Amino acid sequence: MPPAKKRTRSYDPVKTRAAVLTQFAHVREAVARLAPDALERPTRLAGWTVYDLAAHLARAVDVVARNLAEPAPAPGRPEVTLPDWPFATATATATATATAAAAPDTRPDLAALYADVAARTERLLPDAEDTRLVRTVLGTMTLADYLVTRTVELCVHTDDLNDAVPGLDIPYDRQALAACTRLLADALAVKAPGGSVEVRIPPYAVVQCVEGPKHTRGTPPNVVETDPLTWLRLAAGRRTWADERDGGRVSASGERADLSALLPVLSR
């Protein structure tokens, strides 16, 4: 359950839409050049192959287009907001894992799947209102907010694919990685509200968190700093705090600057 206190951040919906489409195009191009044997490689997600990840990414974007093709839910207050989403993703993960376990003879052709998703999304997304509600397995969200969550799906699973297939090297759209980084950083601040620790993830995010004395000027007494990809790996549970700090990918100073008990922030 997420804490009661929530932080909100504004996202430019035009940039978010472009980021989702661009990152999806990067993934589509990379998946198209995977050899059949590469699709059967295991990934760091238990029970998931590269094929499963690739198909999941297509479906994670397709849910937007399929929503837009259906009548919109009645206008009203969304059931899920961005501060809620990271703490409710266990339900979505269970659904995705069940889908990934489908028998091989029911698996769609990836090239056709990606082409279909791209065509549907590019046709329906441009004219959709940002405030339109869309249905998700977690509840209704505004389209603008839901697209921000798609940057997390795309960036985290892009990293999963790059990890599973050496040399694949799918690039990250800058705006997609920025939105992903910021949402996961804000989730940490929601999970551990306070102002005693400053977490810096240049060039995209700075948040304060953890109860305790709050600094008002100068250098904070407790500072954590890392890069965006290391942060998403920590926030999504792909790497441990100890490994990333010992490997020099996290800098942490101050007696309160140990985030190990607060990670990951995604419920998956």
Coordinates of C-alpha atoms in Angstrom, one line a residue:
M1 CA 0.0 0.0 0.0
P2 CA 1.4 3.5 -0.8
P3 CA 1.7 6.0 1.9
A4 CA -1.1 8.6 2.2
K5 CA 1.2 11.5 1.3
K6 CA 1.6 11.9 -2.5
R7 CA 3.8 14.1 -4.6
T8 CA 2.7 15.2 -8.0
R9 CA 4.8 16.4 -11.0
S10 CA 3.7 17.9 -14.3
Y11 CA 4.6 16.1 -17.5
D12 CA 4.3 17.7 -20.9
P13 CA 1.7 15.4 -22.7
V14 CA 3.0 16.3 -26.1
K15 CA 6.6 15.2 -25.2
T16 CA 5.3 12.1 -23.4
R17 CA 3.3 11.0 -26.5
A18 CA 6.3 11.5 -28.7
A19 CA 8.5 9.6 -26.2
V20 CA 6.3 6.6 -26.1
L21 CA 6.1 6.4 -29.9
T22 CA 9.9 6.9 -30.3
Q23 CA 10.9 4.3 -27.7
F24 CA 8.4 1.8 -29.1
A25 CA 9.9 2.3 -32.6
H26 CA 13.4 1.7 -31.1
V27 CA 12.2 -1.6 -29.6
R28 CA 10.4 -2.6 -32.8
E29 CA 13.5 -2.1 -34.9
A30 CA 15.6 -4.2 -32.5
V31 CA 13.1 -7.0 -32.1
A32 CA 12.8 -7.2 -35.9
R33 CA 16.5 -8.1 -36.2
L34 CA 16.5 -10.8 -33.5
A35 CA 17.4 -14.3 -34.7
P36 CA 14.9 -17.1 -33.8
D37 CA 17.3 -18.6 -31.3
A38 CA 17.7 -15.2 -29.5
L39 CA 14.0 -15.1 -29.0
E40 CA 14.2 -18.2 -26.8
R41 CA 16.9 -16.9 -24.6
P42 CA 16.1 -16.6 -20.9
T43 CA 15.9 -13.2 -19.3
R44 CA 16.4 -11.9 -15.7
L45 CA 12.6 -12.1 -15.2
A46 CA 11.9 -15.6 -13.9
G47 CA 10.1 -17.7 -16.5
W48 CA 10.2 -15.0 -19.2
T49 CA 12.0 -15.5 -22.5
V50 CA 13.1 -12.7 -24.9
Y51 CA 10.0 -13.5 -26.9
D52 CA 7.8 -13.1 -23.9
L53 CA 9.4 -9.7 -23.1
A54 CA 9.1 -8.5 -26.7
A55 CA 5.4 -9.5 -26.9
H56 CA 4.7 -7.9 -23.5
L57 CA 6.2 -4.6 -24.6
A58 CA 4.0 -4.6 -27.7
R59 CA 0.9 -5.3 -25.6
A60 CA 1.9 -2.7 -23.0
V61 CA 1.6 0.0 -25.8
D62 CA -1.3 -1.7 -27.5
V63 CA -3.5 -1.3 -24.4
V64 CA -3.5 2.4 -25.1
A65 CA -4.7 2.1 -28.7
R66 CA -7.3 -0.6 -27.8
N67 CA -8.7 1.7 -25.1
L68 CA -8.9 4.6 -27.6
A69 CA -10.8 2.3 -30.1
E70 CA -13.5 1.7 -27.5
P71 CA -16.1 4.1 -26.1
A72 CA -14.5 6.2 -23.3
P73 CA -15.5 5.5 -19.7
A74 CA -17.9 8.1 -18.2
P75 CA -16.0 11.3 -17.3
G76 CA -15.1 11.4 -13.6
R77 CA -12.3 11.1 -11.2
P78 CA -9.6 8.6 -12.2
E79 CA -9.4 5.6 -10.0
V80 CA -5.6 5.6 -10.2
T81 CA -3.2 8.5 -10.3
L82 CA 0.5 8.6 -11.1
P83 CA 1.6 8.5 -7.4
D84 CA -0.5 5.4 -7.0
W85 CA 0.7 3.5 -10.0
P86 CA 4.1 2.2 -8.9
F87 CA 2.7 0.7 -5.8
A88 CA -0.2 -1.1 -7.5
T89 CA 1.8 -2.8 -10.3
A90 CA 1.9 -6.2 -8.7
T91 CA -1.6 -6.9 -10.2
A92 CA -0.4 -6.0 -13.7
T93 CA 2.7 -8.1 -13.3
A94 CA 0.7 -11.2 -12.4
T95 CA -1.5 -10.7 -15.4
A96 CA 1.5 -10.2 -17.7
T97 CA 3.2 -13.3 -16.2
A98 CA 0.1 -15.4 -16.9
T99 CA 0.1 -14.2 -20.5
A100 CA 3.8 -14.9 -20.9
A101 CA 3.2 -18.5 -19.9
A102 CA 0.8 -19.1 -22.8
A103 CA 1.6 -22.2 -25.0
P104 CA 4.1 -21.6 -27.8
D105 CA 1.6 -22.5 -30.5
T106 CA -0.6 -19.6 -29.4
R107 CA 2.2 -17.0 -29.7
P108 CA 1.6 -14.4 -32.4
D109 CA 4.3 -13.5 -34.9
L110 CA 6.2 -10.5 -33.5
A111 CA 6.6 -8.6 -36.7
A112 CA 2.9 -8.7 -37.4
L113 CA 2.1 -7.9 -33.8
Y114 CA 4.4 -4.8 -33.7
A115 CA 3.2 -3.6 -37.1
D116 CA -0.4 -3.9 -35.9
V117 CA 0.2 -2.1 -32.7
A118 CA 2.2 0.7 -34.4
A119 CA -0.5 1.3 -37.0
R120 CA -3.3 1.4 -34.5
T121 CA -1.5 3.6 -32.1
E122 CA -0.3 6.1 -34.7
R123 CA -3.9 6.3 -36.1
L124 CA -5.7 6.8 -32.8
L125 CA -3.4 8.6 -30.4
P126 CA -2.9 11.9 -32.1
D127 CA -6.5 13.0 -31.8
A128 CA -7.2 11.7 -28.3
E129 CA -7.8 14.1 -25.4
D130 CA -5.2 14.0 -22.6
T131 CA -8.0 14.0 -20.0
R132 CA -9.8 11.1 -21.5
L133 CA -10.1 8.1 -19.1
V134 CA -8.6 4.8 -20.1
R135 CA -9.3 1.4 -18.5
T136 CA -6.3 -0.5 -17.0
V137 CA -6.1 -3.6 -14.9
L138 CA -5.5 -1.3 -12.0
G139 CA -8.5 1.0 -12.6
T140 CA -9.2 4.1 -14.8
M141 CA -6.4 6.6 -15.4
T142 CA -6.3 9.7 -17.5
L143 CA -4.6 9.1 -20.9
A144 CA -1.9 11.6 -20.1
D145 CA -1.0 9.8 -16.8
Y146 CA -1.2 6.4 -18.4
L147 CA 1.2 7.4 -21.1
V148 CA 3.8 8.3 -18.5
T149 CA 3.5 4.8 -17.1
R150 CA 4.2 3.5 -20.6
T151 CA 7.6 5.1 -20.5
V152 CA 8.4 3.1 -17.4
E153 CA 7.3 -0.2 -19.1
L154 CA 9.3 0.7 -22.2
C155 CA 12.5 1.8 -20.5
V156 CA 12.6 -0.9 -17.8
H157 CA 11.9 -3.7 -20.3
T158 CA 14.3 -2.1 -22.9
D159 CA 17.0 -2.6 -20.3
D160 CA 15.8 -6.2 -19.7
L161 CA 16.1 -6.9 -23.4
N162 CA 19.5 -5.3 -23.6
D163 CA 20.6 -7.4 -20.6
A164 CA 19.3 -10.7 -22.2
V165 CA 20.8 -10.2 -25.6
P166 CA 24.4 -9.0 -25.6
G167 CA 25.0 -6.5 -28.4
L168 CA 21.3 -5.7 -28.9
D169 CA 21.9 -2.1 -27.6
I170 CA 18.4 -0.7 -28.0
P171 CA 18.7 3.1 -27.5
Y172 CA 16.7 5.1 -25.0
D173 CA 14.7 8.1 -26.1
R174 CA 15.7 11.0 -23.9
Q175 CA 12.2 12.1 -23.0
A176 CA 11.1 8.5 -22.3
L177 CA 14.0 7.9 -19.9
A178 CA 13.4 11.3 -18.3
A179 CA 9.8 10.6 -17.6
C180 CA 10.6 7.1 -16.3
T181 CA 13.3 8.4 -14.0
R182 CA 11.2 11.1 -12.6
L183 CA 8.2 8.9 -11.9
L184 CA 10.3 6.3 -10.1
A185 CA 12.1 9.0 -8.1
D186 CA 8.8 10.5 -7.0
A187 CA 7.7 7.0 -6.0
L188 CA 10.6 6.9 -3.6
A189 CA 9.6 10.2 -2.1
V190 CA 6.0 9.0 -1.7
K191 CA 7.2 5.7 -0.1
A192 CA 9.5 7.5 2.4
P193 CA 8.3 11.1 2.8
G194 CA 10.7 13.5 4.4
G195 CA 13.5 15.8 3.7
S196 CA 16.6 14.4 5.3
V197 CA 18.0 12.7 2.2
E198 CA 18.5 14.2 -1.2
V199 CA 18.5 11.8 -4.1
R200 CA 20.1 13.1 -7.3
I201 CA 19.6 11.4 -10.7
P202 CA 21.2 13.9 -13.1
P203 CA 20.2 15.2 -15.5
Y204 CA 16.5 14.3 -14.9
A205 CA 15.5 14.3 -11.2
V206 CA 16.2 15.5 -7.7
V207 CA 13.9 14.5 -4.8
Q208 CA 14.0 14.6 -1.0
C209 CA 12.9 11.8 1.1
V210 CA 13.2 9.9 4.4
E211 CA 12.1 11.4 7.8
G212 CA 14.6 13.4 9.8
P213 CA 16.1 16.8 9.9
K214 CA 15.5 18.8 6.7
H215 CA 18.3 20.9 5.3
T216 CA 17.5 24.5 4.1
R217 CA 20.7 25.7 2.6
G218 CA 24.1 24.5 1.5
T219 CA 25.0 20.9 0.8
P220 CA 22.6 18.4 2.3
P221 CA 24.1 16.1 5.0
N222 CA 22.7 13.0 3.3
V223 CA 23.1 12.7 -0.5
V224 CA 22.6 9.8 -2.9
E225 CA 23.6 10.2 -6.5
T226 CA 23.4 7.8 -9.4
D227 CA 22.7 7.7 -13.2
P228 CA 19.3 7.1 -14.7
L229 CA 19.8 3.5 -15.9
T230 CA 21.2 2.5 -12.5
W231 CA 18.3 4.2 -10.8
L232 CA 15.7 2.4 -12.9
R233 CA 17.4 -0.9 -12.2
L234 CA 17.3 -0.2 -8.5
A235 CA 13.8 1.1 -8.5
A236 CA 12.5 -1.9 -10.5
G237 CA 14.4 -4.5 -8.5
R238 CA 16.8 -5.5 -11.2
R239 CA 19.9 -4.7 -9.1
T240 CA 20.6 -4.5 -5.4
W241 CA 21.7 -1.4 -3.5
A242 CA 24.7 -3.2 -2.2
D243 CA 25.9 -4.3 -5.6
E244 CA 25.4 -0.9 -7.3
R245 CA 27.1 1.0 -4.4
D246 CA 30.0 -1.4 -4.2
G247 CA 30.4 -1.2 -8.0
G248 CA 30.7 2.5 -7.8
R249 CA 27.4 3.2 -9.7
V250 CA 25.8 4.8 -6.6
S251 CA 27.4 7.5 -4.5
A252 CA 25.9 7.8 -1.0
S253 CA 27.1 10.0 1.8
G254 CA 25.6 10.6 5.3
E255 CA 24.3 8.3 8.0
R256 CA 20.8 8.3 6.5
A257 CA 21.9 7.8 2.9
D258 CA 21.2 4.0 2.8
L259 CA 18.2 3.3 0.7
S260 CA 18.4 -0.5 0.7
A261 CA 15.3 -0.9 2.8
L262 CA 13.3 1.3 0.5
L263 CA 14.1 -0.5 -2.8
P264 CA 12.6 -1.5 -5.1
V265 CA 9.8 0.9 -5.4
L266 CA 7.8 -0.9 -8.1
S267 CA 5.6 -3.7 -6.8
R268 CA 6.9 -6.3 -9.2

